[in-house]
Short mmCIF file of C-alpha atoms and ligand atoms in Angstrom, two decimals:
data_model
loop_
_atom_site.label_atom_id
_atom_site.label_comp_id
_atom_site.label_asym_id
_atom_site.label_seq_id
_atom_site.Cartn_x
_atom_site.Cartn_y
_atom_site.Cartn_z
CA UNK S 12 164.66 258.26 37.64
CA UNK S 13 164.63 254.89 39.66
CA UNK S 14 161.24 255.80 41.21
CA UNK S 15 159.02 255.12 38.70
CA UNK S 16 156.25 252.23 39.16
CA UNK S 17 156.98 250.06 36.20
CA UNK S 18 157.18 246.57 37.06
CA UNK S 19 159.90 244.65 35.45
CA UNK S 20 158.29 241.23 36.57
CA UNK S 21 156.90 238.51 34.07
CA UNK S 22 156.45 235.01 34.84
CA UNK S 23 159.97 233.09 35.01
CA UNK S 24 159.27 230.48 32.66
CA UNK S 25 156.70 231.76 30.82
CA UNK S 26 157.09 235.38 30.33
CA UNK S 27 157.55 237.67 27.77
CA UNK S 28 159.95 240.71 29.33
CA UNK S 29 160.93 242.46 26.26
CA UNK S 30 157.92 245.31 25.89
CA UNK S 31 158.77 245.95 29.14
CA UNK S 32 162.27 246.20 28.90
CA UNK S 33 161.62 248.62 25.95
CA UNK S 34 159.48 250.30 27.81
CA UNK S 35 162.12 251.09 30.26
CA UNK S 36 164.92 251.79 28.36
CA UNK S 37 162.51 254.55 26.75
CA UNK S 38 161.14 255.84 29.62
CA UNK S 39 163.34 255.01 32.79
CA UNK S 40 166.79 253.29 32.06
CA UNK S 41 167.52 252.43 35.57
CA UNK S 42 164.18 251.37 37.30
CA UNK S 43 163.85 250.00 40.72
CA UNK S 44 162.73 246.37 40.60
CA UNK S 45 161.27 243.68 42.72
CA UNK S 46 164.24 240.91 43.01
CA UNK S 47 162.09 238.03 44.86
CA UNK S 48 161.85 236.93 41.23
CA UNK S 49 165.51 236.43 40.69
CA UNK S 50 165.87 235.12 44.42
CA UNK S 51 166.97 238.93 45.99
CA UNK S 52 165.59 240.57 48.61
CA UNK S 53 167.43 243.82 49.13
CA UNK S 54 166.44 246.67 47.26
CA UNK S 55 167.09 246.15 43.54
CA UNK S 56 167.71 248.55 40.51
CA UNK S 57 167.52 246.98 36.92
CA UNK S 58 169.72 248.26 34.46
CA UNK S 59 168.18 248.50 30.60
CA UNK S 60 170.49 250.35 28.54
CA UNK S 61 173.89 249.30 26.26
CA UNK S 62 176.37 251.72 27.51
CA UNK S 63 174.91 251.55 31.50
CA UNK S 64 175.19 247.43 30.92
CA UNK S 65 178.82 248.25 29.76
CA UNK S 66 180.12 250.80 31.74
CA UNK S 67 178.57 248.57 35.39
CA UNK S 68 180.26 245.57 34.14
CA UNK S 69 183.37 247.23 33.18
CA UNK S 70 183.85 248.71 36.74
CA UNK S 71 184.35 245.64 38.88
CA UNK S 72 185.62 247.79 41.87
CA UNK S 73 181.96 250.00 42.27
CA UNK S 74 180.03 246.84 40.54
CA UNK S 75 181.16 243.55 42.63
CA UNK S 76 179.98 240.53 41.41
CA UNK S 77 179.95 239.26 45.48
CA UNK S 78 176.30 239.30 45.46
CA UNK S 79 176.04 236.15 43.55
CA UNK S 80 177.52 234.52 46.47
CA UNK S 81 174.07 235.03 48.28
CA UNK S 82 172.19 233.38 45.71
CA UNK S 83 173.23 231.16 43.35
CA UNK S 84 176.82 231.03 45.24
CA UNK S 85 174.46 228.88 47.96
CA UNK S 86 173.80 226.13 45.95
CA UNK S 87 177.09 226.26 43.47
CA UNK S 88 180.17 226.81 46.61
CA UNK S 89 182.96 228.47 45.93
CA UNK S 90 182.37 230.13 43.11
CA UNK S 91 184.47 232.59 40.51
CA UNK S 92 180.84 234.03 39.16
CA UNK S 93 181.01 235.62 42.77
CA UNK S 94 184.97 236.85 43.01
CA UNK S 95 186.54 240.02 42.74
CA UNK S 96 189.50 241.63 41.90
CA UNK S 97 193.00 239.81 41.87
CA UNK S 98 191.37 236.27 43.81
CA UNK S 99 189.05 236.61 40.93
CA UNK S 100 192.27 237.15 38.37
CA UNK S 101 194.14 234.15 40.02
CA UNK S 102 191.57 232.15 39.87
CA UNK S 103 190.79 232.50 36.19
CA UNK S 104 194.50 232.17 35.25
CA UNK S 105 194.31 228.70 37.02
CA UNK S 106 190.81 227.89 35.31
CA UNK S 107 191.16 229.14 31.91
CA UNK S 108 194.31 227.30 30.73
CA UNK S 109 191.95 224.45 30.16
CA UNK S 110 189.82 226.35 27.47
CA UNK S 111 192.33 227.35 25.47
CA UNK S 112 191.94 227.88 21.85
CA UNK S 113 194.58 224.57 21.08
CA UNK S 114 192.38 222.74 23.48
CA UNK S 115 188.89 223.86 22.03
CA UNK S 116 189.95 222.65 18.26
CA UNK S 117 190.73 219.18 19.44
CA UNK S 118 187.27 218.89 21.47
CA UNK S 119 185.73 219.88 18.20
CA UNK S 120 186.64 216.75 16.54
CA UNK S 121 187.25 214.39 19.08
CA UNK S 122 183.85 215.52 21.09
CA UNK S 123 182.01 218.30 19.73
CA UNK S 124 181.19 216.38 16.18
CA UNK S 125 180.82 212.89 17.32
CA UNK S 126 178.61 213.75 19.96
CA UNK S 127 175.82 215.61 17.87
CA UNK S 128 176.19 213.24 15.06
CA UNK S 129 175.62 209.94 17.09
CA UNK S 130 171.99 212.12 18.45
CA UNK S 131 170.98 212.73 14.41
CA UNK S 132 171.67 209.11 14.16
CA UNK S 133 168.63 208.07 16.28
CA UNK S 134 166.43 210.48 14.41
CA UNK S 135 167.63 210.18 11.25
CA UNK S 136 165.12 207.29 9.71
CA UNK S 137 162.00 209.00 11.75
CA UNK S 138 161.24 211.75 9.36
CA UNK S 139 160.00 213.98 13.04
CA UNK S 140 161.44 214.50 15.92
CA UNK S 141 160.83 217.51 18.93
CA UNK S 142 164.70 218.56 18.10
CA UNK S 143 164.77 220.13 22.27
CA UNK S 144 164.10 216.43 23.62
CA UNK S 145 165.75 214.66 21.13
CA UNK S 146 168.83 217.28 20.40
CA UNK S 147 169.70 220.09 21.65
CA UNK S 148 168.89 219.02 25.45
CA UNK S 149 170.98 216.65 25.01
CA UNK S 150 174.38 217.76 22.99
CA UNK S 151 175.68 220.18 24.65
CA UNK S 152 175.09 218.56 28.41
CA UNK S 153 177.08 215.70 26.54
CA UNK S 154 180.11 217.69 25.60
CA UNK S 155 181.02 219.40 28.73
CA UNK S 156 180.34 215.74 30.38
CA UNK S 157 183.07 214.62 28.18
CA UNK S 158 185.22 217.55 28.63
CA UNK S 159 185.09 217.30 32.51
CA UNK S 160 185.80 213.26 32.46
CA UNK S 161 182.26 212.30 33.68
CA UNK S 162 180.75 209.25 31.74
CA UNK S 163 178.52 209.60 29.14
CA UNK S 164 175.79 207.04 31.04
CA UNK S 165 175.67 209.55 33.75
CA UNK S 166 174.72 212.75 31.41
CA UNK S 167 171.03 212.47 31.57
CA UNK S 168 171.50 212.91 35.58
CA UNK S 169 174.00 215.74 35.32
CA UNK S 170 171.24 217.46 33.23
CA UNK S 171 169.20 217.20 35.73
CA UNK S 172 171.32 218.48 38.95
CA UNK S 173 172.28 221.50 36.16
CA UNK S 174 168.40 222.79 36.35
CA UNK S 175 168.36 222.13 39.83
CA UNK S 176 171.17 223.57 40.77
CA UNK S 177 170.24 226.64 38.41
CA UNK S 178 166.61 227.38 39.87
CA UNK S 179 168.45 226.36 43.30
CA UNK S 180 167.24 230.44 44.49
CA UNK S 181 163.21 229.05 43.84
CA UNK S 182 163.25 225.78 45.12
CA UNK S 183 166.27 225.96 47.52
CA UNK S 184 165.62 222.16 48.85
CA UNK S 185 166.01 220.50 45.90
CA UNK S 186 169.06 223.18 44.94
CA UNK S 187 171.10 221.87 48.26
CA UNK S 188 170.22 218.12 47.29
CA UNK S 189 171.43 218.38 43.57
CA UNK S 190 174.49 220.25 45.13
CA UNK S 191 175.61 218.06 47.53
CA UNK S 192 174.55 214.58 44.86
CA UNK S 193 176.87 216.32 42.05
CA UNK S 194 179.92 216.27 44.85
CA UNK S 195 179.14 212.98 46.33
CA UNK S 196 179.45 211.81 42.74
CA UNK S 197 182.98 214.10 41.65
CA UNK S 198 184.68 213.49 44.98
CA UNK S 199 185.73 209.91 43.52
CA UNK S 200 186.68 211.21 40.27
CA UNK S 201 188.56 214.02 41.67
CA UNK S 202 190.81 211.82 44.13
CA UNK S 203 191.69 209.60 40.98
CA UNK S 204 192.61 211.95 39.00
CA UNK S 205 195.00 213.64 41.66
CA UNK S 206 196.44 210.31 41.84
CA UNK S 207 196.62 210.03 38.22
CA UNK S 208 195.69 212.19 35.61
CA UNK S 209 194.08 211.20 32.28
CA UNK S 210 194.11 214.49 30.76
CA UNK S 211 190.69 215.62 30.83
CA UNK S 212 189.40 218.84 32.83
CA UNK S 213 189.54 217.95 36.23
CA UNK S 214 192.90 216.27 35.65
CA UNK S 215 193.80 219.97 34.74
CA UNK S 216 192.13 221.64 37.10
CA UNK S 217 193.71 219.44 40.83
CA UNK S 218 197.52 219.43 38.94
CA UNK S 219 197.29 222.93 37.97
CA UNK S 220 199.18 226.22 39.87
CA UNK S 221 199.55 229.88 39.96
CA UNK S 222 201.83 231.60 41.72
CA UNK S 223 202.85 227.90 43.59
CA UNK S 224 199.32 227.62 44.52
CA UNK S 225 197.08 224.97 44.14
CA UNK S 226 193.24 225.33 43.90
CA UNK S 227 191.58 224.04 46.87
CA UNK S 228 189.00 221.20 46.75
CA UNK S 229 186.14 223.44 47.92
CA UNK S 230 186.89 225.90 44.51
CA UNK S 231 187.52 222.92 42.76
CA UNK S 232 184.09 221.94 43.02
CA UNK S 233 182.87 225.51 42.70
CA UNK S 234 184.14 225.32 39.19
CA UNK S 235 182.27 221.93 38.51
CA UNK S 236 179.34 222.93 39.62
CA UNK S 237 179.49 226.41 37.75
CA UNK S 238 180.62 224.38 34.89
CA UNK S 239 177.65 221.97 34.01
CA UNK S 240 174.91 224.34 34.01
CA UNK S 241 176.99 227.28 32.80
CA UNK S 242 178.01 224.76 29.65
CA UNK S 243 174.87 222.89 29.62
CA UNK S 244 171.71 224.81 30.27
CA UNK S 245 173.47 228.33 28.33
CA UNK S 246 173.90 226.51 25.05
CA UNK S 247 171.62 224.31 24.98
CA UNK S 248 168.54 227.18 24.68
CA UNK S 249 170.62 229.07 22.96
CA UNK S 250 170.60 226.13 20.40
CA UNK S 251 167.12 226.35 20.96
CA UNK S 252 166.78 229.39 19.88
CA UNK S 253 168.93 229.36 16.66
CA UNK S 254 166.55 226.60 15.47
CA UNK S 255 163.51 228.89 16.28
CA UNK S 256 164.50 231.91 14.07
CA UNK S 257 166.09 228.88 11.82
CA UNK S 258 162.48 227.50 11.10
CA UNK S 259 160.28 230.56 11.70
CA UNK S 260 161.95 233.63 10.20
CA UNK S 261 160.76 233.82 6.42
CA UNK S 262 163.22 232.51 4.20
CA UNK S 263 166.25 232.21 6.45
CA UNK S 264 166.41 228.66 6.63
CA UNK S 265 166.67 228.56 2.57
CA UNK S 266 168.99 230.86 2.31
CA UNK S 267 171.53 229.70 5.10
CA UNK S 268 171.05 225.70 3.59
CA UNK S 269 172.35 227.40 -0.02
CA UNK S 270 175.42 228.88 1.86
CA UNK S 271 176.69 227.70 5.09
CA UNK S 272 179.04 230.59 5.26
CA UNK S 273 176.21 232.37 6.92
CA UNK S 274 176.01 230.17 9.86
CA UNK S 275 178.41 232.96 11.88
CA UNK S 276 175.82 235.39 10.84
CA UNK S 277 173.03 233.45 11.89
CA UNK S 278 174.70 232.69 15.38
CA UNK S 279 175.45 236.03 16.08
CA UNK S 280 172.89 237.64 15.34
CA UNK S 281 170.45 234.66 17.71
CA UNK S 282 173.18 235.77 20.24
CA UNK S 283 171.85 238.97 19.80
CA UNK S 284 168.60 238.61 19.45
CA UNK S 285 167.36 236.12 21.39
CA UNK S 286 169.89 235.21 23.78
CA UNK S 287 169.56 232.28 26.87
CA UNK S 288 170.40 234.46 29.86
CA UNK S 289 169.33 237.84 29.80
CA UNK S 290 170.62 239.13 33.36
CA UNK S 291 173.45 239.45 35.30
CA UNK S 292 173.95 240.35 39.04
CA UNK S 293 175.93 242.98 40.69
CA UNK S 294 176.30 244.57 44.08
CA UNK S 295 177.39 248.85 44.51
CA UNK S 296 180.25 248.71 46.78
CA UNK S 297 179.90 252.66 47.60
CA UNK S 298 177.83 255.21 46.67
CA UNK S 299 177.65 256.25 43.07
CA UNK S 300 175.23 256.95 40.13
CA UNK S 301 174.08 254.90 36.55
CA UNK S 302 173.03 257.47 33.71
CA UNK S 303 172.44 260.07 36.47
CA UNK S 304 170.36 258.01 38.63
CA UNK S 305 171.77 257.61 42.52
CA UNK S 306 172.52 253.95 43.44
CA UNK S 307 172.88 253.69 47.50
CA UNK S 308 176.25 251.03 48.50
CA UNK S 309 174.73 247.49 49.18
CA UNK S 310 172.20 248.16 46.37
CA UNK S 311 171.60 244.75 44.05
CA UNK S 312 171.77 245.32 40.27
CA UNK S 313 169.92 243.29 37.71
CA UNK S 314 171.88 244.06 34.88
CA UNK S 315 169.81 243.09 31.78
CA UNK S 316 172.64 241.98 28.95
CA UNK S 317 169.34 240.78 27.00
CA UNK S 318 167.82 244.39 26.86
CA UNK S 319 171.16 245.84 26.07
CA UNK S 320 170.92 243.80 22.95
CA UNK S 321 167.50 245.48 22.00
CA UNK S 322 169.00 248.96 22.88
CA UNK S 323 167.75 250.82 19.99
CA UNK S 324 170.47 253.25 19.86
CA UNK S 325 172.62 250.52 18.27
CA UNK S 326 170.82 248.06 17.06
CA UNK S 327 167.99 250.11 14.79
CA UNK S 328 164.57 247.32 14.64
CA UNK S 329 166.04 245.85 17.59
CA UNK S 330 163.43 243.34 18.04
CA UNK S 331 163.49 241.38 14.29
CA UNK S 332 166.23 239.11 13.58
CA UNK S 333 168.40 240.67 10.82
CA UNK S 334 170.53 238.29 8.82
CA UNK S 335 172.41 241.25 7.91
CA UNK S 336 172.43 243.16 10.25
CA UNK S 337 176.08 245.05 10.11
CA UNK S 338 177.97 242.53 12.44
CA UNK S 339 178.91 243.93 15.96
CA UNK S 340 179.42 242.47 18.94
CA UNK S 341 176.37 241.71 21.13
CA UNK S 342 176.38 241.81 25.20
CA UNK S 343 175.05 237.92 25.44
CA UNK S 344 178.46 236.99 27.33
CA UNK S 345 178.89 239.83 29.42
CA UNK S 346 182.20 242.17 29.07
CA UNK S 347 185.00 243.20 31.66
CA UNK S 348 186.64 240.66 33.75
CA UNK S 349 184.06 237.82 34.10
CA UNK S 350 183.10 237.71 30.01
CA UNK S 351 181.94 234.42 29.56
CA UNK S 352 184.84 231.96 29.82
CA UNK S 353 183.28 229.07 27.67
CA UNK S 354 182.13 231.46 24.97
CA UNK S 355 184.67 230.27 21.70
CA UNK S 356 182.96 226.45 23.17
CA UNK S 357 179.45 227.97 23.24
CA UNK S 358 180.12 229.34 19.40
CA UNK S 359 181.97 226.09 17.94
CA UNK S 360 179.11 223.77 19.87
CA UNK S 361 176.36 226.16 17.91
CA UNK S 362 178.08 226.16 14.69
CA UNK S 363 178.77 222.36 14.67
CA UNK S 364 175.71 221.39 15.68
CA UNK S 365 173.61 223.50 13.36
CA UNK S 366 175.65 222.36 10.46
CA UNK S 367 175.35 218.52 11.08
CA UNK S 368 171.90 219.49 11.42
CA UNK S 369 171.09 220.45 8.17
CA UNK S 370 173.23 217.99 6.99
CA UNK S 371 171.39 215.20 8.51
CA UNK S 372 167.89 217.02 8.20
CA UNK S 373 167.26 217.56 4.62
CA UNK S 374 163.89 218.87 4.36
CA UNK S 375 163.76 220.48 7.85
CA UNK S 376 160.24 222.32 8.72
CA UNK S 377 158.12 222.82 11.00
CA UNK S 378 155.62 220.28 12.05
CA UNK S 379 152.19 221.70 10.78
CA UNK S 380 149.94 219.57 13.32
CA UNK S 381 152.11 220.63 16.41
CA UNK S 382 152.64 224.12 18.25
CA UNK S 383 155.03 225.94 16.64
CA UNK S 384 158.13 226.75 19.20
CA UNK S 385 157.95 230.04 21.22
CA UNK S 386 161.29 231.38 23.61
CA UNK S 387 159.95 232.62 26.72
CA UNK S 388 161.21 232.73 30.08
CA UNK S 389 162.58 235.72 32.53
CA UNK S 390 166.03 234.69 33.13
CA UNK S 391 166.93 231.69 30.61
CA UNK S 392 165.46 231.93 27.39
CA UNK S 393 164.28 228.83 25.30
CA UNK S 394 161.56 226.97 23.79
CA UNK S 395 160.13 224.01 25.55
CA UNK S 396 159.70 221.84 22.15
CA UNK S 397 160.70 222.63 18.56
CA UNK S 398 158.58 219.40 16.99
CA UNK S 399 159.82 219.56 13.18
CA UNK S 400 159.51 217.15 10.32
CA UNK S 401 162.33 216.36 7.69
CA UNK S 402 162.92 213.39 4.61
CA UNK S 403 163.50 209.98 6.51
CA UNK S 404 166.96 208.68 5.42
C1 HEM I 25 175.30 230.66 24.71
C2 HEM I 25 175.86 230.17 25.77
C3 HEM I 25 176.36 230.99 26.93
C4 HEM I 25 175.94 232.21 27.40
C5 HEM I 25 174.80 233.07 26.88
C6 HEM I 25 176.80 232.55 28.53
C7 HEM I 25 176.72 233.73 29.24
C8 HEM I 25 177.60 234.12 30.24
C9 HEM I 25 177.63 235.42 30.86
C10 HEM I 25 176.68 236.58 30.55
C11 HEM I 25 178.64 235.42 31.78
C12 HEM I 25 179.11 236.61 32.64
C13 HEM I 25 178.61 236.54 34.05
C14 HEM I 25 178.88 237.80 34.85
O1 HEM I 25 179.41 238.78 34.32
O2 HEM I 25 178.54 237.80 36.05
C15 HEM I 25 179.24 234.11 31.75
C16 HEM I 25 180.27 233.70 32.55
C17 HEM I 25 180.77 232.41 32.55
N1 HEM I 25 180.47 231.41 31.65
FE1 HEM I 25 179.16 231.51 30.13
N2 HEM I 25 177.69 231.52 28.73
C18 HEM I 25 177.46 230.57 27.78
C19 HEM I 25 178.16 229.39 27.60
C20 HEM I 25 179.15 228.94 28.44
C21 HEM I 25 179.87 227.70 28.30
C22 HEM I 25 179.70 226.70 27.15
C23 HEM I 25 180.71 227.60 29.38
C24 HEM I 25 181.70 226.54 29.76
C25 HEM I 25 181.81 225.40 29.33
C26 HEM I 25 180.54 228.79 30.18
C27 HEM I 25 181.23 229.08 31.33
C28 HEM I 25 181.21 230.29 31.99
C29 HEM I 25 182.01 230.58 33.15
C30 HEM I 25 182.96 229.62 33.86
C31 HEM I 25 181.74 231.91 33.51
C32 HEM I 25 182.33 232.69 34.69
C33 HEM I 25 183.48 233.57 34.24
C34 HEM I 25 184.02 234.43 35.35
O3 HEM I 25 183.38 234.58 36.40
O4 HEM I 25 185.14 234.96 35.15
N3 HEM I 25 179.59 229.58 29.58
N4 HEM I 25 178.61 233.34 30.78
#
């Protein structure tokens, strides 16, 4: 039933959601939900269970992702995260040419690599380091940077429009401002590259065409602005939280120093586990039902990929992080037509960057006379600090 009083609500940067999440996929799989959280104030359903996550996200004609026009939409533009349908179809053609899998090998060694081995550099002869200020805040903000065309120098400040932008829905002032900086700064960058292109992402993106058609300069910086905190802020907790279960579950980080070929393993199952966003938003078009439970048209969905990953029904001890667990596909990028477009980047920046750092790192463990790390948060998931120790070289 959806009428049960469980609140869903923890603290969005501190909170700890997953008893409760367990609670509800136990007790009440689709549970009405207070959305002023997340930004929403229609009435709001969240959705707990594996095969209610798949089957709404699968169904793009009941389920449309228009809603996240009304939120995030506001502070991104144009956005794809918020089409439907065949616009939705033509736009990812256009989009998704640049992330192909030709494409993705070259930014591994021309960007990828050197980018996460120049950070170790700097930390290399200290012996300590917090690895989220010094790292993994860092890399991957650095890499899609690169891949877009925007200069290195300037990273530190797209960082910082990416959170703003990103908790735009709680602090909508500073959203708009971050919005309309990160355009004042592309527009240049943009008209140059129309006039000539240097082969980098926007170059791409203003020659590119479907169907004849261009993409216009208002989805052009949709895509941009969806681009640096999708790429940036995603990966870089989910970095975050690879290191965590790295450094804190017994014996893992031994075991995957002896054999690297375990790094897939040990990305997968983080993905799985402890993943960086653990919602996604949806809007009933018409009247319908989720697991038996009525869902009114013009009712919001939080659809919780995160809990899906603890759904007990496939993933038995949902809540430890199993090496081996039997591999299978997690939810952490969504499924049905909006699945994660930068997903292969999101694996190959993980699986770089966790092999140069236990390449540069020997030694790597926790800092005794600091707080060990702890992932928390409502909607992205991360630790603030991972402060770790390592032999100087
Ligand atoms: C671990 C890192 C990441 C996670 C957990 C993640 C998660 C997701 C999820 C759950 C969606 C589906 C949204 C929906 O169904 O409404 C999505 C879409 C998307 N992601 Fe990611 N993402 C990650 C990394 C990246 C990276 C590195 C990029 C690009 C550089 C990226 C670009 C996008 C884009 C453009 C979409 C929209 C696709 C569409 O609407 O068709 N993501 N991501």
């Amino acid at each position: 039933m959806a009428t049960e009083p469980l609140d869903l609500n923890v603290d969005f940067f501190t909170g700890q959601p997953y008893p409760l999440w367990a609670r509800a996929r136990a007790e009440c799989p689709v549970v009405e939900m207070d959305g002023s959280a997340m930004g929403n104030d229609r009435p709001m359903l969240a959705v707990t269970k594996w095969a209610d996550v798949e089957a709404v996200l699968r169904d793009g004609e009941t389920f449309s992702s228009s809603i996240n026009a009304e939120h995030i939409g506001v502070f991104m533009g144009d956005l794809m995260l918020a089409m439907d349908g065949k616009e939705h179809r033509s736009y990812r053609a256009l989009v998704s040419h640049a992330f192909r899998p030709s494409q993705l090998q070259q930014w591994d060694d021309r960007l990828v690599k050197p980018t996460i081995d120049d950070l170790l550099e700097r930390i290399r002869p200290l012996g300590r380091a917090d690895l989220v200020a010094s790292v993994t805040s860092q890399y991957p903000v650095q890499v899609i940077c690169a891949i877009v065309g925007v200069p290195l120098e300037d990273s530190a400040q797209f960082a910082q429009w990416a959170v703003e932008i990103n908790t735009g829905p709680l602090d909508p002032e500073k959203g708009m401002a971050a919005s309309q900086a990160m355009r004042d700064y592309l527009a240049p960058i943009v008209e140059a590259r129309r006039a000539e292109p240097t082969g980098d992402l926007i170059s791409d993106m203003v020659h590119a065409e479907v169907d004849g058609e261009k993409l216009t300069d208002e989805k052009i910086y949709g895509f941009l602005r969806l681009l640096l905190p999708a790429g940036a802020e995603t990966t870089f907790r989910a970095l975050g939280n690879a290191l965590t279960a790295l450094l804190t579950v017994p014996g893992l980080h031994d075991r995957v120093v002896a054999d690297r070929s375990l790094l897939p393993a040990l990305i997968e199952e983080t993905l799985r586990w402890e993943t960086s966003i653990t919602q996604v938003s949806r809007i009933a078009v018409r009247d319908t039902e989720i697991n038996g439970c009525p869902v009114a048209a013009g009712t919001a969905l939080s659809v919780l990929v995160a809990s899906a990953n603890h759904d007990e029904e496939r993933y038995p001890n949902s809540g430890e992080f199993d090496l081996d667990r039997p591999m299978q596909n997690a939810m952490t990028f969504g499924t049905g037509q909006h699945q994660c477009l930068g997903m292969h980047l999101a694996r190959m920046e993980m699986r770089t960057g966790l092999d140069a750092i236990l390449d540069a790192l020997p030694g790597l463990h926790l800092d005794p006379d600091l707080p060990a790390p702890v992932i928390a948060g409502l909607a992205f998931r991360g630790p603030d600090a991972i402060n770790v120790r390592f032999d100087a070289s």
